[in-house]
CSV table of C-alpha atoms in Angstrom, one decimal:
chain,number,residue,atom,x,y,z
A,1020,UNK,CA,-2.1,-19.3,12.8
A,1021,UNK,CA,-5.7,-18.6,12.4
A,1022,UNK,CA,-6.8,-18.1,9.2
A,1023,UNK,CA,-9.9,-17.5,9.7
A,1024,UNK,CA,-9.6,-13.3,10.6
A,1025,UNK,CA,-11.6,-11.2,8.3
A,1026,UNK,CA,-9.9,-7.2,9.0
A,1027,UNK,CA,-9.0,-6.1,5.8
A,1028,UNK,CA,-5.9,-5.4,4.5
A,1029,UNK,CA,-5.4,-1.7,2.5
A,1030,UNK,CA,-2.4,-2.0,0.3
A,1031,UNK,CA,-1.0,1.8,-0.5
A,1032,UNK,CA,1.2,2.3,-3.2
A,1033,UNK,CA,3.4,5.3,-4.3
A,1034,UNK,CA,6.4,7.2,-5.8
A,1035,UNK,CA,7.3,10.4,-7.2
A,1036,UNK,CA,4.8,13.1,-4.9
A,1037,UNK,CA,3.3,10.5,-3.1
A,1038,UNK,CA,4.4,11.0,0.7
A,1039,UNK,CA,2.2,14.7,0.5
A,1040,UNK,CA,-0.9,12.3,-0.8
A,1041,UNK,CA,-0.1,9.8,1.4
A,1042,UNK,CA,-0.1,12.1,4.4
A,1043,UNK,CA,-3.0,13.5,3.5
A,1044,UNK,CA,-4.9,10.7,3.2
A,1045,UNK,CA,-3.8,9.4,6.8
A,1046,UNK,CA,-4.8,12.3,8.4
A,1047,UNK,CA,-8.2,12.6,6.9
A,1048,UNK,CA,-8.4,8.7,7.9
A,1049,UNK,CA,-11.2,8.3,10.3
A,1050,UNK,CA,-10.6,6.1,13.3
A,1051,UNK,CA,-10.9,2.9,14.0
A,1052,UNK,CA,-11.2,1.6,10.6
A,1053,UNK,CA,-10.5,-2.2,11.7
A,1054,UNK,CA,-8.1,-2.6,8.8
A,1055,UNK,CA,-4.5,-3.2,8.4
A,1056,UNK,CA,-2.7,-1.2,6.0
A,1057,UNK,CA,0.7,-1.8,3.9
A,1058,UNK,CA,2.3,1.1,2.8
A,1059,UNK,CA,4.9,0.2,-0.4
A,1060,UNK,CA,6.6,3.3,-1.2
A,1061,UNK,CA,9.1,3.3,-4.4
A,1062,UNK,CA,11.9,3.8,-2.5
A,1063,UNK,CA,16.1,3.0,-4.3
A,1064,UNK,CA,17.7,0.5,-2.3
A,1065,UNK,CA,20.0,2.5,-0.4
A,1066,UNK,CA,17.1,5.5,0.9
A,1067,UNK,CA,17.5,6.6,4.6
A,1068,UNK,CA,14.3,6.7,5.2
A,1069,UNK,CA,12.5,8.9,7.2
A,1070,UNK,CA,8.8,7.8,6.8
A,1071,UNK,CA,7.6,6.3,10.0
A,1072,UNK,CA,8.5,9.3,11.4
A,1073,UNK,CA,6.3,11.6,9.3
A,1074,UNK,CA,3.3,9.3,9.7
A,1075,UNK,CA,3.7,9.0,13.4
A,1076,UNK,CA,3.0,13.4,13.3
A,1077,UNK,CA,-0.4,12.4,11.2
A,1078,UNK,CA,-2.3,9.1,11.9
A,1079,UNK,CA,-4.4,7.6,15.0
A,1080,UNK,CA,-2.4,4.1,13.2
A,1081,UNK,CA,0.2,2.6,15.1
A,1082,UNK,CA,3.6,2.7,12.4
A,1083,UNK,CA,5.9,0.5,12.5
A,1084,UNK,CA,8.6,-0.9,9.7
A,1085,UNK,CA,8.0,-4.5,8.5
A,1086,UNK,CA,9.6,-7.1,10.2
A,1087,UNK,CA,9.4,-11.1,9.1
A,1088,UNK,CA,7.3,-13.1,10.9
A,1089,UNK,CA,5.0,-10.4,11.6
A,1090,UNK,CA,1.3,-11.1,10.5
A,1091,UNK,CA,-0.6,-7.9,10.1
A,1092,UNK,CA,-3.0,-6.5,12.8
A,1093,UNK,CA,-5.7,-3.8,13.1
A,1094,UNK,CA,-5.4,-0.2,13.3
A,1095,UNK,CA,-1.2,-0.7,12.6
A,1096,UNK,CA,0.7,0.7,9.1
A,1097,UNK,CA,3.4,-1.3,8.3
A,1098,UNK,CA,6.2,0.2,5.9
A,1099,UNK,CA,8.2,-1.6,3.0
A,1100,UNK,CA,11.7,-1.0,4.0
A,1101,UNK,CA,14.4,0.3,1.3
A,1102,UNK,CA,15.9,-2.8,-0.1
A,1103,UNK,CA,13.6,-5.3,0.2
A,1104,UNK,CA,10.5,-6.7,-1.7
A,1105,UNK,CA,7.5,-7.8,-0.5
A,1106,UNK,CA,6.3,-11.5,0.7
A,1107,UNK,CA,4.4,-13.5,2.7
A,1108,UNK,CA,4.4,-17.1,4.0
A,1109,UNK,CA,1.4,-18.0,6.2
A,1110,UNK,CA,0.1,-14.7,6.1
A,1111,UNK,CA,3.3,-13.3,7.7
A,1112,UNK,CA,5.5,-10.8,6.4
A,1113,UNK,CA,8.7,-12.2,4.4
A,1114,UNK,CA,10.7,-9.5,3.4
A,1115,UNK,CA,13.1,-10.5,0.4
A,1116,UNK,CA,16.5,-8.6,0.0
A,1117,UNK,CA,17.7,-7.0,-3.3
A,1118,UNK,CA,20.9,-7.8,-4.0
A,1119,UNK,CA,23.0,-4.4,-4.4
A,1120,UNK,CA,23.3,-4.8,-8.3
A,1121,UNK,CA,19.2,-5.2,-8.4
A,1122,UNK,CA,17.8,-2.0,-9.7
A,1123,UNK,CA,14.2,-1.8,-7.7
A,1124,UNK,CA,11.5,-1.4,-9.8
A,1125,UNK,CA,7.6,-2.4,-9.9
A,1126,UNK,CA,7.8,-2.5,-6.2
A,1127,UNK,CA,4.2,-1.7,-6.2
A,1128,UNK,CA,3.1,-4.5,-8.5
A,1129,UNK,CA,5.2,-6.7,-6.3
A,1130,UNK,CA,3.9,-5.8,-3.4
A,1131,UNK,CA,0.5,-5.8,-4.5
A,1132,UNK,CA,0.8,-9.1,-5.5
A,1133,UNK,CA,1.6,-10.7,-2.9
A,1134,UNK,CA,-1.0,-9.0,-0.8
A,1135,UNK,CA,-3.7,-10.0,-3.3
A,1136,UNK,CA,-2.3,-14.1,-3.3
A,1137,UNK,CA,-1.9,-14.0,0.5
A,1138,UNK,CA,-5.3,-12.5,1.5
A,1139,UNK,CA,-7.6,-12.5,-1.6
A,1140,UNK,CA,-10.7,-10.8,-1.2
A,1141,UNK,CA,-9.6,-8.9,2.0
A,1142,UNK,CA,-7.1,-6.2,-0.2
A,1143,UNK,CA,-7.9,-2.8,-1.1
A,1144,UNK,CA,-5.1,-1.2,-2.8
A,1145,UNK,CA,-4.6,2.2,-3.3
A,1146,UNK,CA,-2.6,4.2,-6.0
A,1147,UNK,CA,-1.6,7.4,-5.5
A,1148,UNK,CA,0.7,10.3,-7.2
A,1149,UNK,CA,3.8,8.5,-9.1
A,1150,UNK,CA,5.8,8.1,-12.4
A,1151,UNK,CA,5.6,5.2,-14.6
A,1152,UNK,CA,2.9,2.3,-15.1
A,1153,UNK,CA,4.1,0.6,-11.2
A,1154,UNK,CA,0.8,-0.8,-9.7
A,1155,UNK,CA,-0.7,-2.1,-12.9
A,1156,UNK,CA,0.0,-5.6,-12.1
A,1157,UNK,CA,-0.7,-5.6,-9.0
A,1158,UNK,CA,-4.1,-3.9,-9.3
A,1159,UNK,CA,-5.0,-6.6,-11.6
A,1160,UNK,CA,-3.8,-9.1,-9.6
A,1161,UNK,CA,-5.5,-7.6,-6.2
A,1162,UNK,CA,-9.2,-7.3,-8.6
A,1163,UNK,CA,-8.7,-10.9,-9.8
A,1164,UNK,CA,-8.2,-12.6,-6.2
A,1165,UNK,CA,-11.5,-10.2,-5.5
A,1166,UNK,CA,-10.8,-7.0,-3.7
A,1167,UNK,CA,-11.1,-3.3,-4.5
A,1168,UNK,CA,-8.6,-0.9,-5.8
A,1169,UNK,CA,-8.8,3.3,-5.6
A,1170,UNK,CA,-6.7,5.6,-7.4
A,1171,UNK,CA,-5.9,9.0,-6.3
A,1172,UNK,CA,-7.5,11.2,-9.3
A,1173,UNK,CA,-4.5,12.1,-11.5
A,1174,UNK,CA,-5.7,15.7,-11.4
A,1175,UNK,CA,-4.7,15.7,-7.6
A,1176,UNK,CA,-1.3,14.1,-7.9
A,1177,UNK,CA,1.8,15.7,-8.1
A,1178,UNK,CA,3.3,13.2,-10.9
A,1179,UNK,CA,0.0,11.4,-12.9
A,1180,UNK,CA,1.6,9.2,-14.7
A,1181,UNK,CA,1.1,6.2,-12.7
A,1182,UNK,CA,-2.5,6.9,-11.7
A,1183,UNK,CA,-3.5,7.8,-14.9
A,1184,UNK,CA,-2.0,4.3,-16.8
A,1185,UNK,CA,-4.0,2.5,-13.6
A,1186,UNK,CA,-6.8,4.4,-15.4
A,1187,UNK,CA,-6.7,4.2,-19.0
A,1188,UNK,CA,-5.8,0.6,-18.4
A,1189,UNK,CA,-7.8,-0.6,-15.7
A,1190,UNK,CA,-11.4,0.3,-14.3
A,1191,UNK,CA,-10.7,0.8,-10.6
A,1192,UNK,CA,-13.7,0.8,-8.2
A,1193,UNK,CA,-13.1,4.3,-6.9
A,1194,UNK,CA,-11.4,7.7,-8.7
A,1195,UNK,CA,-10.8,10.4,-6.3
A,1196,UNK,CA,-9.1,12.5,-4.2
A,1197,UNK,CA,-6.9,11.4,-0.9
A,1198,UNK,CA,-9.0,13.7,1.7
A,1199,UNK,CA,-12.3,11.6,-0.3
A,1200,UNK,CA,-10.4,8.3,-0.6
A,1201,UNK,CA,-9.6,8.1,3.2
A,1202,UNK,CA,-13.4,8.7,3.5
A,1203,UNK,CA,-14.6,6.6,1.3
A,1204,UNK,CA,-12.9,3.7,2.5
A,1205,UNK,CA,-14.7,2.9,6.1
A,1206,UNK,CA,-17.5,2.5,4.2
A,1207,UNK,CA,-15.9,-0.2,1.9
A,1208,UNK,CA,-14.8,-2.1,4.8
């Protein structure tokens, strides 16, 4: 595997509210951007989800669900699906199960993680609307391996609480709202 690629990789985390903010911030996303992204939504384990399908209607990105093995590309989203947690070996997606008596949560710190130990310097993560403090950890650890994290302003979000504690506990590098954040972010590529 070559190690040496340099695209960068956009982690996106959400929950409560999010998919509206999330969709808005793909559409607004101008193309190409040269950069991966992850999408981590706070899904329960047993979700039917219907995601890739809304994001198809909205982006220029090619959507796909994760898959193991898969090491991200360029102008592709890949989703977190229900029931798993986020991993990489080698770069490459590992997708770890939860067993069915796991309750999911900080799927977002997870997620961001991993992204941040995998690819260092190359993450952006983005917060946007949600409940609880998920992302916190992940933030950190994405701004200690080097790379950039936005929030969606918690004035925009449908549920604040999880944008505002990335906030009031952190300093990310940019506030604002999707429509700006998918504008902003060519330029931080």
């Amino acid at each position: 595997m070559d190690k040496s690629t340099s695209y960068p990789i956009v982690g996106i985390g959400f929950s409560a509210g999010g998919i509206e903010a999330l969709l808005t911030f793909l559409t607004h996303l101008p193309k190409p951007t040269g950069a991966s992204f992850v999408i981590i939504p706070q899904l329960s384990i047993d979700d039917k989800s219907l995601l890739d399908k809304m994001l198809k209607r909205c982006t220029h990105l090619h959507i796909s669900w994760i898959n193991n093995g898969i090491i991200p590309k360029p102008e592709r989203a890949y989703l977190l699906p229900p029931g798993h947690q986020l991993d990489f070996k080698d770069q490459a997606f590992l997708l770890k199960p939860f067993l069915s008596q796991q309750k999911i949560t900080r799927m977002i710190d997870r997620g961001f993680t991993a992204l941040a130990y995998a690819f260092q310097r190359r993450v952006i993560g983005i917060v946007l609307s949600g409940t609880g403090k998920d992302g916190l950890l992940g933030v950190k650890a994405i701004e200690k391996q080097g790379g950039i994290v936005f929030v969606q302003h918690p004035e925009t979000a449908l549920f604040q609480s999880m944008p505002a504690s990335i906030i009031a506990d952190n300093h990310p590098d940019m506030v604002a709202t999707p429509e700006e954040l998918a504008e902003i972010l060519p330029r931080m590529l």
